[in-house]
Amino acid sequence: MRMTMETQLPTTETNNFAELFKELRLKHLGEALQSDFEEMSDSEKQAILKYLPRWISKEKTERKSQLIESRIRSAKFRKIQTVDTFNFKFSDATKSVEKNYLALFNTIDKNSPPSAVFTGNAGMGKTHLARALGYASCQRTLSVFFITAAEMVNHLTHAQKTFTLETELNRYRRPQVLIIDELGYVSLDTQGSNLFFQVISARHDQELGTIATTNIPFGKFNQIFANDAIAHAIVDRLANDADVFYLEGVHSFRPEERKEKLKRRKDQKLDA
């Protein structure tokens, strides 16, 4: 009876290992193990059954950790900002968006990349909240890219002049989550508006996550883009599947941030 159990258990376990090796893209190693297992002594089999799951688990954990680090580097955040460091109690505006924001934040997944538009006054935390969604997306191994609207259009315009437009467009069309910051701070001409539309339209059609921050309400997007028609087309695609967060108010985070910076500098001088 004991021999029968020993024979049955390894077959089941090695089948499981073969599947795990496939997950690690080590298909042939899993097949080799399954083939060689029957030739091993009982003590060798027991050692394999004892230690291999740990080794596989360790490999998967390290690979995921390295992938997350790579995603964060590639995102070009410039500054890491997370949801944990955002003060939703700061103002009535931030309080009002907390519930819906956290609902979106908690549903981020490879099959559900976040799309959002943060609109409102300067200093209300729009960029912080956008970056926090991007950082959380990296933690879930999604590809993310952060850039200002002006920089993106400048790069695209230059690429068009140097006949590298398709390559540059792909830079913004491919990430699972694209964060476009400061939309509205610079008005775009016809060429810039058309290039911006190409990015937004492609991402909308692919159902990718697009996040934008702006100080201009949707009804005044014709102040950003070259004409009413393209402004309407961009709003339609940008906001179609996005959560829209309105952050209007008279209070700004920036005075508080300046106080914190001054306090840190003072504390550092005292420590020195």
XYZ file of C-alpha atoms in Angstrom:
272
model
C 0.000 0.000 0.000
C 2.844 2.369 0.890
C 4.547 1.828 -2.469
C 1.335 2.597 -4.346
C 0.912 5.914 -2.548
C 4.529 6.837 -3.256
C 4.009 6.095 -6.934
C 0.775 8.058 -7.286
C 1.800 11.180 -5.375
C 4.896 12.064 -7.433
C 2.957 11.748 -10.724
C 0.411 14.310 -9.534
C 3.081 16.596 -8.125
C 5.281 16.504 -11.208
C 2.302 17.346 -13.402
C 1.760 20.402 -11.208
C 5.437 21.292 -11.465
C 5.304 21.006 -15.248
C 2.482 23.574 -15.296
C 4.408 25.891 -12.977
C 7.492 25.656 -15.188
C 5.320 26.635 -18.149
C 4.257 29.753 -16.234
C 7.952 30.572 -15.841
C 8.496 29.907 -19.556
C 10.684 26.934 -18.693
C 8.559 24.359 -20.482
C 11.400 22.012 -21.418
C 12.822 22.010 -17.897
C 9.423 20.920 -16.570
C 9.199 18.176 -19.184
C 12.698 16.955 -18.320
C 11.863 16.820 -14.617
C 8.691 14.873 -15.292
C 10.607 12.415 -17.462
C 13.548 11.948 -15.067
C 11.456 11.764 -11.917
C 10.663 8.069 -12.312
C 14.368 7.225 -12.468
C 15.168 8.982 -9.182
C 15.594 7.225 -5.862
C 12.927 7.691 -3.200
C 15.165 10.086 -1.255
C 15.807 12.177 -4.380
C 12.086 12.300 -5.117
C 11.311 13.430 -1.589
C 13.953 16.160 -1.816
C 12.479 17.389 -5.083
C 8.947 17.383 -3.668
C 10.126 19.221 -0.565
C 12.307 21.944 -2.051
C 11.154 22.533 -5.628
C 7.911 24.336 -4.717
C 9.949 26.759 -2.566
C 12.400 27.389 -5.377
C 9.633 27.964 -7.893
C 7.795 30.289 -5.522
C 10.999 32.238 -4.901
C 11.661 32.564 -8.633
C 8.117 33.806 -9.310
C 8.299 36.326 -6.465
C 11.666 37.699 -7.613
C 10.565 37.918 -11.220
C 7.427 39.838 -10.268
C 9.438 42.178 -8.043
C 11.906 42.895 -10.846
C 9.065 43.439 -13.327
C 7.396 45.944 -10.993
C 10.684 47.832 -10.538
C 11.115 47.898 -14.312
C 7.545 49.177 -14.801
C 8.142 52.008 -12.318
C 11.405 53.042 -14.018
C 9.823 52.964 -17.468
C 6.833 55.029 -16.307
C 9.026 58.147 -15.881
C 6.937 59.451 -12.974
C 9.638 61.970 -11.961
C 8.168 61.782 -8.496
C 6.561 58.831 -6.710
C 3.184 59.708 -5.211
C 0.897 57.080 -3.714
C -2.676 56.985 -2.510
C -1.467 56.445 1.069
C 0.142 59.888 1.139
C -2.867 61.777 -0.236
C -4.988 63.674 2.289
C -8.579 63.212 1.146
C -9.750 65.207 4.207
C -7.937 68.332 2.996
C -11.011 70.041 1.483
C -14.629 69.480 0.535
C -13.510 68.814 -3.045
C -11.075 66.060 -2.088
C -13.586 64.551 0.332
C -16.191 64.381 -2.423
C -14.005 62.308 -4.765
C -12.622 59.862 -2.195
C -15.234 57.116 -2.495
C -15.291 56.933 -6.296
C -11.532 57.330 -6.543
C -10.851 54.425 -4.185
C -13.417 52.311 -6.030
C -11.479 52.892 -9.266
C -8.144 52.381 -7.506
C -9.227 49.008 -6.101
C -10.359 47.652 -9.469
C -7.046 48.208 -11.282
C -6.127 45.016 -13.073
C -4.429 43.836 -16.255
C -7.865 43.410 -17.788
C -9.138 46.663 -16.304
C -6.590 49.491 -16.690
C -7.753 52.749 -15.099
C -9.100 55.639 -17.147
C -9.756 58.951 -15.430
C -9.878 62.701 -15.959
C -9.024 65.036 -13.085
C -10.299 68.543 -13.726
C -10.124 71.607 -11.502
C -8.029 74.380 -10.053
C -4.263 74.248 -9.678
C -2.953 72.831 -6.411
C -5.895 70.515 -5.734
C -3.912 67.276 -5.994
C -4.845 66.249 -9.542
C -1.347 65.149 -10.501
C -0.853 63.326 -7.191
C -4.036 61.299 -7.704
C -3.109 60.566 -11.329
C 0.379 59.404 -10.375
C -1.054 57.245 -7.581
C -3.221 55.393 -10.111
C -0.160 54.938 -12.311
C 1.983 53.681 -9.447
C -0.710 51.200 -8.400
C -0.910 50.027 -12.020
C 2.848 49.355 -11.981
C 2.392 47.323 -8.790
C -0.064 45.175 -10.735
C 2.561 44.842 -13.517
C 0.792 47.051 -16.077
C 2.950 49.176 -18.377
C 2.607 52.892 -17.594
C 3.955 56.120 -19.092
C 3.730 59.629 -17.595
C 4.209 62.822 -19.619
C 2.849 66.367 -19.829
C 0.553 67.237 -22.729
C 2.964 69.893 -24.014
C 5.933 67.495 -23.992
C 3.988 64.784 -25.775
C 2.840 67.108 -28.554
C 6.322 68.655 -28.887
C 7.850 65.189 -29.292
C 5.210 64.189 -31.841
C 5.645 67.412 -33.836
C 9.407 66.928 -33.960
C 8.951 63.279 -34.982
C 6.677 64.320 -37.835
C 9.380 66.671 -39.131
C 12.065 63.970 -38.869
C 9.901 61.213 -40.432
C 9.801 59.145 -37.231
C 6.173 59.847 -36.368
C 4.982 56.241 -36.292
C 7.692 55.276 -33.789
C 6.852 58.240 -31.572
C 3.107 57.584 -31.784
C 3.701 54.021 -30.610
C 5.433 55.402 -27.535
C 2.043 56.749 -26.419
C -0.280 54.229 -28.051
C 1.216 51.100 -26.509
C 1.376 51.528 -22.702
C -1.527 49.941 -20.883
C -1.856 53.189 -18.920
C -0.893 56.617 -20.295
C -0.938 59.610 -17.927
C -1.144 63.008 -19.656
C -0.494 65.781 -17.166
C -1.201 69.528 -17.407
C -3.604 69.385 -20.337
C -4.742 72.941 -21.008
C -1.712 74.860 -19.789
C -0.573 75.252 -23.407
C -2.905 75.795 -26.379
C -2.309 73.539 -29.376
C -2.333 74.517 -33.039
C -4.008 72.449 -35.758
C -1.017 70.135 -36.195
C -0.630 69.580 -32.453
C -4.357 69.012 -32.007
C -4.439 66.418 -34.778
C -1.444 64.572 -33.315
C -3.009 64.596 -29.840
C -6.233 63.226 -31.333
C -4.373 60.362 -33.004
C -3.028 59.211 -29.639
C -6.364 59.488 -27.814
C -8.329 57.864 -30.634
C -5.948 54.910 -30.904
C -6.003 54.301 -27.165
C -9.804 54.575 -27.048
C -10.155 51.998 -29.830
C -7.774 49.605 -28.024
C -9.622 50.105 -24.706
C -6.410 51.077 -22.931
C -6.230 53.166 -19.772
C -5.814 56.908 -20.293
C -5.540 59.378 -17.405
C -5.468 63.141 -17.863
C -5.241 66.152 -15.565
C -6.553 69.515 -16.706
C -7.428 72.952 -15.357
C -9.940 73.523 -18.171
C -13.552 72.256 -18.027
C -14.713 70.086 -20.925
C -16.961 72.835 -22.261
C -13.922 75.042 -22.839
C -11.652 72.477 -24.509
C -11.907 74.553 -27.698
C -9.517 76.893 -25.874
C -6.936 74.093 -25.850
C -7.461 72.581 -29.276
C -7.576 74.171 -32.720
C -11.340 74.054 -33.300
C -14.663 72.910 -31.836
C -14.834 69.744 -33.919
C -11.547 68.256 -32.762
C -12.118 69.453 -29.191
C -15.466 67.616 -29.123
C -13.929 64.473 -30.666
C -11.150 64.411 -28.049
C -13.530 64.988 -25.117
C -15.833 62.270 -26.434
C -13.034 59.678 -26.528
C -11.186 60.868 -23.432
C -14.208 60.848 -21.141
C -16.231 58.039 -22.726
C -15.075 55.239 -20.409
C -13.285 57.389 -17.835
C -14.121 58.291 -14.260
C -14.256 62.079 -14.084
C -13.172 63.776 -10.858
C -13.992 67.438 -10.296
C -11.570 69.159 -7.929
C -12.690 72.754 -7.606
C -11.868 74.861 -4.583
C -10.025 77.825 -3.152
C -7.629 75.853 -0.956
C -4.408 74.544 -2.452
C -2.082 71.787 -1.275
C 0.966 73.803 -2.299
C 1.226 76.149 0.723
C 1.050 73.091 2.969
C 3.700 71.333 0.865
C 5.963 74.379 1.112
C 5.571 74.393 4.901
C 6.505 70.718 5.020
C 9.588 71.297 2.851
C 10.737 74.213 5.006
C 10.194 72.149 8.145
C 12.237 69.238 6.715
C 15.072 71.576 5.758
C 15.047 73.127 9.224
C 15.091 69.692 10.854
C 17.963 68.592 8.596
C 20.002 71.661 9.578
C 19.374 70.951 13.260
C 20.434 67.315 12.821
C 23.601 68.440 11.034
